[in-house]
Short mmCIF file of C-alpha atoms in Angstrom, two decimals:
data_model
loop_
_atom_site.label_atom_id
_atom_site.label_comp_id
_atom_site.label_asym_id
_atom_site.label_seq_id
_atom_site.Cartn_x
_atom_site.Cartn_y
_atom_site.Cartn_z
CA UNK A 91 -22.02 22.79 -7.32
CA UNK A 92 -20.11 20.38 -9.54
CA UNK A 93 -17.86 18.10 -7.52
CA UNK A 94 -14.17 18.14 -8.42
CA UNK A 95 -12.13 15.57 -6.57
CA UNK A 96 -9.07 16.72 -4.65
CA UNK A 97 -6.00 16.57 -6.92
CA UNK A 98 -3.85 15.00 -4.17
CA UNK A 99 -6.33 12.27 -3.25
CA UNK A 100 -3.82 9.46 -3.78
CA UNK A 101 -0.89 11.02 -1.93
CA UNK A 102 -1.42 9.72 1.60
CA UNK A 103 -3.67 6.63 1.48
CA UNK A 104 -1.76 3.32 1.33
CA UNK A 105 -3.02 0.82 -1.28
CA UNK A 106 -2.53 -2.88 -0.77
CA UNK A 107 -2.57 -5.74 -3.23
CA UNK A 108 -5.56 -8.02 -2.71
CA UNK A 109 -4.07 -11.49 -2.47
CA UNK A 110 -2.45 -12.53 -5.73
CA UNK A 111 -4.83 -10.53 -7.92
CA UNK A 112 -4.27 -7.27 -9.76
CA UNK A 113 -6.78 -5.62 -7.44
CA UNK A 114 -5.52 -2.98 -5.01
CA UNK A 115 -7.63 -1.71 -2.13
CA UNK A 116 -7.16 1.37 0.01
CA UNK A 117 -6.10 0.51 3.55
CA UNK A 118 -9.42 2.04 4.64
CA UNK A 119 -12.62 1.26 2.72
CA UNK A 120 -16.03 2.85 3.26
CA UNK A 121 -19.10 0.69 3.88
CA UNK A 122 -22.77 1.66 3.98
CA UNK A 123 -24.39 -0.78 6.41
CA UNK A 124 -27.00 0.83 8.70
CA UNK A 125 -25.91 4.37 7.87
CA UNK A 126 -26.87 5.16 4.27
CA UNK A 127 -30.59 4.67 4.08
CA UNK A 128 -33.69 6.72 4.64
CA UNK A 129 -32.42 7.52 8.15
CA UNK A 130 -29.75 9.93 6.83
CA UNK A 131 -30.06 13.26 4.98
CA UNK A 132 -28.89 13.00 1.37
CA UNK A 133 -26.48 15.90 1.80
CA UNK A 134 -24.82 14.17 4.75
CA UNK A 135 -24.31 11.04 2.64
CA UNK A 136 -23.00 13.13 -0.25
CA UNK A 137 -20.52 14.94 2.00
CA UNK A 138 -19.23 11.67 3.44
CA UNK A 139 -18.67 10.12 0.01
CA UNK A 140 -16.94 13.23 -1.33
CA UNK A 141 -14.66 13.53 1.68
CA UNK A 142 -13.78 9.84 1.58
CA UNK A 143 -12.79 9.98 -2.08
CA UNK A 144 -10.84 13.21 -1.54
CA UNK A 145 -8.79 11.33 1.06
CA UNK A 146 -8.08 8.37 -1.21
CA UNK A 147 -10.88 6.03 -0.14
CA UNK A 148 -11.87 4.83 -3.61
CA UNK A 149 -13.66 1.67 -2.45
CA UNK A 150 -17.38 1.89 -1.62
CA UNK A 151 -18.86 -1.31 -0.18
CA UNK A 152 -22.57 -2.14 -0.30
CA UNK A 153 -25.01 -5.06 -0.21
CA UNK A 154 -28.52 -5.63 -1.48
CA UNK A 155 -30.00 -5.41 2.04
CA UNK A 156 -28.17 -2.31 3.27
CA UNK A 157 -30.33 0.61 4.31
CA UNK A 158 -32.65 0.91 6.08
CA UNK A 159 -34.88 -0.25 4.45
CA UNK A 160 -33.37 -3.00 2.30
CA UNK A 161 -32.02 -1.59 -0.95
CA UNK A 162 -32.04 2.02 0.21
CA UNK A 163 -28.27 2.32 0.51
CA UNK A 164 -27.71 1.22 -3.09
CA UNK A 165 -30.40 3.61 -4.30
CA UNK A 166 -28.90 6.53 -2.36
CA UNK A 167 -25.32 5.77 -3.36
CA UNK A 168 -26.39 5.24 -6.97
CA UNK A 169 -27.92 8.70 -7.15
CA UNK A 170 -24.77 10.30 -5.71
CA UNK A 171 -22.57 8.29 -8.07
CA UNK A 172 -24.50 9.62 -11.05
CA UNK A 173 -24.54 13.21 -9.83
CA UNK A 174 -21.03 13.52 -8.40
CA UNK A 175 -18.82 10.63 -9.48
CA UNK A 176 -19.67 9.91 -13.11
CA UNK A 177 -16.30 11.29 -14.22
CA UNK A 178 -14.48 9.08 -11.71
CA UNK A 179 -16.10 5.68 -12.30
CA UNK A 180 -12.88 4.11 -13.54
CA UNK A 181 -11.11 5.17 -10.32
CA UNK A 182 -13.76 3.67 -8.07
CA UNK A 183 -14.15 0.17 -6.67
CA UNK A 184 -17.84 -0.49 -6.06
CA UNK A 185 -18.80 -3.74 -4.38
CA UNK A 186 -22.09 -5.38 -3.49
CA UNK A 187 -23.29 -8.66 -2.02
CA UNK A 188 -26.24 -11.01 -1.69
CA UNK A 189 -27.05 -13.78 0.74
CA UNK A 190 -29.23 -12.40 3.51
CA UNK A 191 -33.00 -12.04 3.34
CA UNK A 192 -34.02 -9.53 0.65
CA UNK A 193 -37.57 -10.43 -0.47
CA UNK A 194 -40.23 -12.99 0.56
CA UNK A 195 -40.23 -16.61 -0.48
CA UNK A 196 -37.58 -19.30 -0.96
CA UNK A 197 -35.66 -17.33 -3.60
CA UNK A 198 -35.25 -14.17 -1.51
CA UNK A 199 -32.11 -15.24 0.32
CA UNK A 200 -29.39 -17.88 0.36
CA UNK A 201 -26.92 -18.98 -2.28
CA UNK A 202 -28.96 -20.31 -5.19
CA UNK A 203 -28.16 -19.32 -8.75
CA UNK A 204 -31.64 -17.81 -9.06
CA UNK A 205 -31.26 -15.59 -6.01
CA UNK A 206 -27.68 -14.46 -6.61
CA UNK A 207 -28.09 -13.50 -10.25
CA UNK A 208 -31.48 -11.84 -9.73
CA UNK A 209 -30.07 -9.95 -6.75
CA UNK A 210 -26.99 -8.82 -8.68
CA UNK A 211 -29.21 -7.50 -11.47
CA UNK A 212 -31.35 -5.61 -8.96
CA UNK A 213 -28.24 -4.12 -7.32
CA UNK A 214 -26.91 -2.92 -10.66
CA UNK A 215 -30.24 -1.26 -11.36
CA UNK A 216 -30.37 0.49 -7.98
CA UNK A 217 -26.75 1.62 -8.29
CA UNK A 218 -27.20 2.70 -11.89
CA UNK A 219 -23.96 1.06 -13.02
CA UNK A 220 -23.21 -1.47 -15.75
CA UNK A 221 -21.07 -3.61 -13.45
CA UNK A 222 -19.75 -3.78 -9.91
CA UNK A 223 -16.06 -4.28 -9.32
CA UNK A 224 -16.59 -6.97 -6.66
CA UNK A 225 -19.63 -9.13 -6.00
CA UNK A 226 -19.76 -11.35 -2.90
CA UNK A 227 -21.81 -14.21 -1.61
CA UNK A 228 -22.69 -12.55 1.69
CA UNK A 229 -22.88 -15.60 3.97
CA UNK A 230 -22.80 -19.42 3.80
CA UNK A 231 -25.97 -21.24 2.73
CA UNK A 232 -26.12 -24.83 4.04
CA UNK A 233 -29.09 -25.72 1.83
CA UNK A 234 -27.55 -24.92 -1.56
CA UNK A 235 -24.70 -26.98 -3.01
CA UNK A 236 -21.52 -24.94 -2.86
CA UNK A 237 -20.86 -25.80 -6.51
CA UNK A 238 -24.09 -24.02 -7.48
CA UNK A 239 -23.22 -20.91 -5.49
CA UNK A 240 -19.72 -20.63 -6.92
CA UNK A 241 -21.00 -21.40 -10.41
CA UNK A 242 -23.39 -18.45 -10.07
CA UNK A 243 -20.49 -16.18 -9.08
CA UNK A 244 -18.57 -17.48 -12.08
CA UNK A 245 -21.51 -16.64 -14.36
CA UNK A 246 -21.79 -13.16 -12.84
CA UNK A 247 -18.19 -12.45 -13.86
CA UNK A 248 -18.43 -14.07 -17.31
CA UNK A 249 -21.60 -12.11 -18.10
CA UNK A 250 -19.90 -8.80 -17.26
CA UNK A 251 -21.96 -8.06 -14.16
CA UNK A 252 -18.84 -8.01 -11.95
CA UNK A 253 -15.08 -7.92 -12.46
CA UNK A 254 -14.13 -9.91 -9.35
CA UNK A 255 -15.98 -12.12 -6.87
CA UNK A 256 -15.57 -13.02 -3.23
CA UNK A 257 -17.20 -14.53 -0.17
CA UNK A 258 -18.09 -13.32 3.32
CA UNK A 259 -18.21 -15.02 6.73
CA UNK A 260 -17.11 -18.42 5.35
CA UNK A 261 -15.18 -20.71 7.70
CA UNK A 262 -11.62 -21.76 6.80
CA UNK A 263 -12.76 -25.18 5.56
CA UNK A 264 -15.61 -23.77 3.50
CA UNK A 265 -13.29 -21.09 2.12
CA UNK A 266 -10.84 -23.78 1.01
CA UNK A 267 -13.60 -25.72 -0.76
CA UNK A 268 -15.08 -22.62 -2.39
CA UNK A 269 -11.68 -21.46 -3.60
CA UNK A 270 -10.89 -24.86 -5.13
CA UNK A 271 -14.20 -24.94 -7.01
CA UNK A 272 -13.75 -21.38 -8.26
CA UNK A 273 -10.21 -22.00 -9.46
CA UNK A 274 -11.38 -25.07 -11.36
CA UNK A 275 -14.02 -22.94 -13.07
CA UNK A 276 -11.45 -20.30 -14.00
CA UNK A 277 -12.91 -17.45 -11.97
CA UNK A 278 -10.91 -17.44 -8.72
CA UNK A 279 -12.28 -15.89 -5.56
CA UNK A 280 -9.99 -12.96 -4.86
CA UNK A 281 -11.35 -11.63 -1.57
CA UNK A 282 -12.94 -12.70 1.70
CA UNK A 283 -14.89 -10.28 3.92
CA UNK A 284 -14.96 -11.53 7.54
CA UNK A 285 -15.69 -9.72 10.78
CA UNK A 286 -12.46 -9.00 12.64
CA UNK A 287 -11.50 -6.84 15.57
CA UNK A 288 -9.55 -6.87 18.82
CA UNK A 289 -12.63 -8.39 20.48
CA UNK A 290 -13.35 -10.84 17.66
CA UNK A 291 -10.21 -12.63 16.46
CA UNK A 292 -11.68 -15.76 14.89
CA UNK A 293 -9.95 -15.30 11.54
CA UNK A 294 -6.57 -15.96 13.18
CA UNK A 295 -7.65 -19.57 13.77
CA UNK A 296 -6.97 -20.78 10.25
CA UNK A 297 -8.73 -18.32 7.95
CA UNK A 298 -5.78 -15.99 7.31
CA UNK A 299 -3.63 -19.00 6.43
CA UNK A 300 -6.33 -20.36 4.11
CA UNK A 301 -6.82 -17.09 2.26
CA UNK A 302 -3.09 -16.54 1.87
CA UNK A 303 -2.55 -20.07 0.56
CA UNK A 304 -5.36 -19.58 -1.96
CA UNK A 305 -4.23 -16.16 -3.17
CA UNK A 306 -7.11 -14.27 -1.56
CA UNK A 307 -7.08 -10.94 0.23
CA UNK A 308 -9.13 -10.06 3.31
CA UNK A 309 -11.22 -6.97 3.93
CA UNK A 310 -12.14 -6.85 7.61
CA UNK A 311 -15.58 -5.57 8.52
CA UNK A 312 -16.62 -4.34 11.98
CA UNK A 313 -13.04 -3.47 13.04
CA UNK A 314 -14.58 -1.33 15.78
CA UNK A 315 -16.65 -4.26 17.12
CA UNK A 316 -19.95 -2.55 16.34
CA UNK A 317 -18.75 0.59 18.11
CA UNK A 318 -17.49 -1.07 21.29
CA UNK A 319 -13.91 -0.13 20.37
CA UNK A 320 -14.61 3.59 20.52
CA UNK A 321 -14.92 6.09 23.34
CA UNK A 322 -18.72 5.78 23.35
CA UNK A 323 -18.96 3.05 25.96
CA UNK A 324 -16.19 4.00 28.36
CA UNK A 325 -18.71 5.45 30.82
CA UNK A 326 -21.86 3.45 30.22
CA UNK A 327 -24.37 2.94 27.41
CA UNK A 328 -25.48 6.13 25.59
CA UNK A 329 -29.21 6.41 24.94
CA UNK A 330 -28.72 6.73 21.17
CA UNK A 331 -26.32 3.79 20.82
CA UNK A 332 -26.77 0.41 19.14
CA UNK A 333 -26.59 -1.27 22.52
CA UNK A 334 -29.40 0.88 23.90
CA UNK A 335 -31.62 0.16 20.90
CA UNK A 336 -30.63 -3.53 20.60
CA UNK A 337 -29.52 -2.86 17.01
CA UNK A 338 -27.18 -5.79 16.21
CA UNK A 339 -25.69 -5.61 19.73
CA UNK A 340 -27.44 -5.90 23.07
CA UNK A 341 -26.54 -4.92 26.63
CA UNK A 342 -25.13 -8.38 27.44
CA UNK A 343 -22.26 -7.69 25.07
CA UNK A 344 -20.98 -4.95 27.41
CA UNK A 345 -20.29 -6.85 30.61
CA UNK A 346 -17.81 -5.75 33.29
CA UNK A 347 -14.97 -7.78 31.80
CA UNK A 348 -15.43 -6.23 28.35
CA UNK A 349 -15.60 -2.72 29.82
CA UNK A 350 -12.28 -3.29 31.56
CA UNK A 351 -10.73 -4.51 28.32
CA UNK A 352 -11.96 -1.44 26.45
CA UNK A 353 -10.63 0.93 29.11
CA UNK A 354 -7.21 -0.75 29.11
CA UNK A 355 -7.03 -0.63 25.29
CA UNK A 356 -8.07 3.01 25.38
CA UNK A 357 -5.11 3.79 27.64
CA UNK A 358 -2.70 2.09 25.23
CA UNK A 359 -4.21 4.00 22.30
CA UNK A 360 -3.73 7.35 24.02
CA UNK A 361 -0.11 6.47 24.78
CA UNK A 362 0.29 5.90 21.01
CA UNK A 363 -1.26 9.30 20.28
CA UNK A 364 -4.40 7.71 18.82
CA UNK A 365 -8.05 7.42 19.72
CA UNK A 366 -9.23 3.93 20.60
CA UNK A 367 -11.05 3.72 17.26
CA UNK A 368 -7.92 4.68 15.34
CA UNK A 369 -5.80 2.09 17.13
CA UNK A 370 -8.47 -0.59 16.63
CA UNK A 371 -8.50 0.05 12.87
CA UNK A 372 -4.71 0.18 12.61
CA UNK A 373 -4.42 -3.07 14.60
CA UNK A 374 -6.54 -4.99 12.08
CA UNK A 375 -4.09 -3.89 9.37
CA UNK A 376 -0.94 -4.91 11.23
CA UNK A 377 -0.50 -8.08 9.14
CA UNK A 378 -0.31 -8.29 5.37
CA UNK A 379 -3.07 -10.94 5.19
CA UNK A 380 -5.60 -8.15 5.80
CA UNK A 381 -5.78 -5.94 2.73
CA UNK A 382 -8.25 -3.33 3.97
CA UNK A 383 -10.32 -2.34 7.01
CA UNK A 384 -13.97 -1.57 6.25
CA UNK A 385 -15.43 1.30 8.24
CA UNK A 386 -18.77 3.07 8.37
CA UNK A 387 -19.39 6.73 9.08
CA UNK A 388 -22.40 8.81 10.08
CA UNK A 389 -20.61 12.15 9.71
CA UNK A 390 -17.60 13.68 7.99
CA UNK A 391 -15.94 14.24 11.37
CA UNK A 392 -16.26 10.56 12.27
CA UNK A 393 -14.98 9.58 8.84
CA UNK A 394 -11.91 11.80 9.21
CA UNK A 395 -11.11 10.44 12.65
CA UNK A 396 -11.23 6.87 11.41
CA UNK A 397 -9.23 7.51 8.24
CA UNK A 398 -6.56 9.16 10.39
CA UNK A 399 -5.76 5.66 11.64
CA UNK A 400 -3.40 5.45 8.64
CA UNK A 401 -1.11 7.98 10.35
CA UNK A 402 0.11 5.33 12.81
CA UNK A 403 -0.10 1.84 11.33
CA UNK A 404 3.13 0.49 12.85
CA UNK A 405 3.14 -1.20 16.27
CA UNK A 406 6.12 -2.12 18.42
CA UNK A 407 6.38 -5.66 19.75
CA UNK A 408 5.84 -4.30 23.25
CA UNK A 409 2.62 -2.57 22.19
CA UNK A 410 1.32 -5.72 20.53
CA UNK A 411 2.07 -7.77 23.64
CA UNK A 412 0.21 -5.28 25.83
CA UNK A 413 -2.74 -5.20 23.43
CA UNK A 414 -2.88 -9.01 23.33
CA UNK A 415 -3.51 -9.07 27.07
CA UNK A 416 -6.86 -7.33 26.51
CA UNK A 417 -7.66 -8.08 22.86
CA UNK A 418 -9.46 -11.34 23.53
CA UNK A 419 -12.66 -12.97 22.37
CA UNK A 420 -15.71 -11.24 23.80
CA UNK A 421 -18.65 -13.13 22.32
CA UNK A 422 -19.53 -10.53 19.71
CA UNK A 423 -19.05 -12.49 16.50
CA UNK A 424 -22.63 -12.18 15.29
CA UNK A 425 -21.78 -13.74 11.94
CA UNK A 426 -20.01 -16.94 13.00
CA UNK A 427 -21.01 -19.60 10.49
CA UNK A 428 -24.09 -17.48 9.83
CA UNK A 429 -26.78 -19.73 8.40
CA UNK A 430 -30.50 -19.58 7.82
CA UNK A 431 -31.80 -22.97 6.72
CA UNK A 432 -34.81 -23.04 4.46
CA UNK A 433 -35.82 -26.21 6.28
CA UNK A 434 -35.63 -24.82 9.81
#
């Protein structure tokens, strides 16, 4: 059946200006890491994308290595874009990234011009689009001069492969340097994608100030702390969870102290009339420096629950003070200064 988007899709979703650019993102964006590969039925993926767009989520976030396996998410999303969303391309924000390992050899990861441009071309082919709206360098590369990396992003924009460019998981100092280089080249970085949650607050130590001063927006990934900030772990570790399978998280991340934090935050969420996941997402959006929260979804029901976070985005000072007592660093920032030296 031909997909017709809901006529009221823009009525309830807030849209926020991304830094000082003309780019506006929905408060909630949909990402496809670990949940849009060969491990999901195509019709489930199609239903999630349709429902997201019907609710005003017009930003779909990918990367070259999303799947599983690598590249599968872009291939799957590309097919659904062609079949269902061709008429809506100008309403969509499609983003992709490169930086992590994608293929063998010294040019299969990092921040070199060769890798970034080749990877962008491959992403465009898998997605079946002429350009992406945002292209990111996915993580810092200590072995490539920053000038080369930013110059490659500049070329990607000037060649028409992307409309905007950004960075991910860069420290405040590296963000400042990258932004200066990009502005000198005439293709400013407009967005930074860091991990951020109530259990991972590193961006508050300088990064939000740096992005604001340089006219950049922030899209926060992993606002649910890899699922810890949901009801899943309130009573132990489910057999089908990421912790049980050591997928990105491992059992050490759920110690007694963290469990107590999660339970206390869950109580506050219920007092607000929200699930823990909804409050966690809303909390990341409490300050204007964060433009959008990036969520994943394995079902339409999960997607709807998370999008419903927009129904209660305002916090009282008392609520924020209570949350701060439990929203503390918990050793789950898996991407802190993420590097993979070619010379290691």
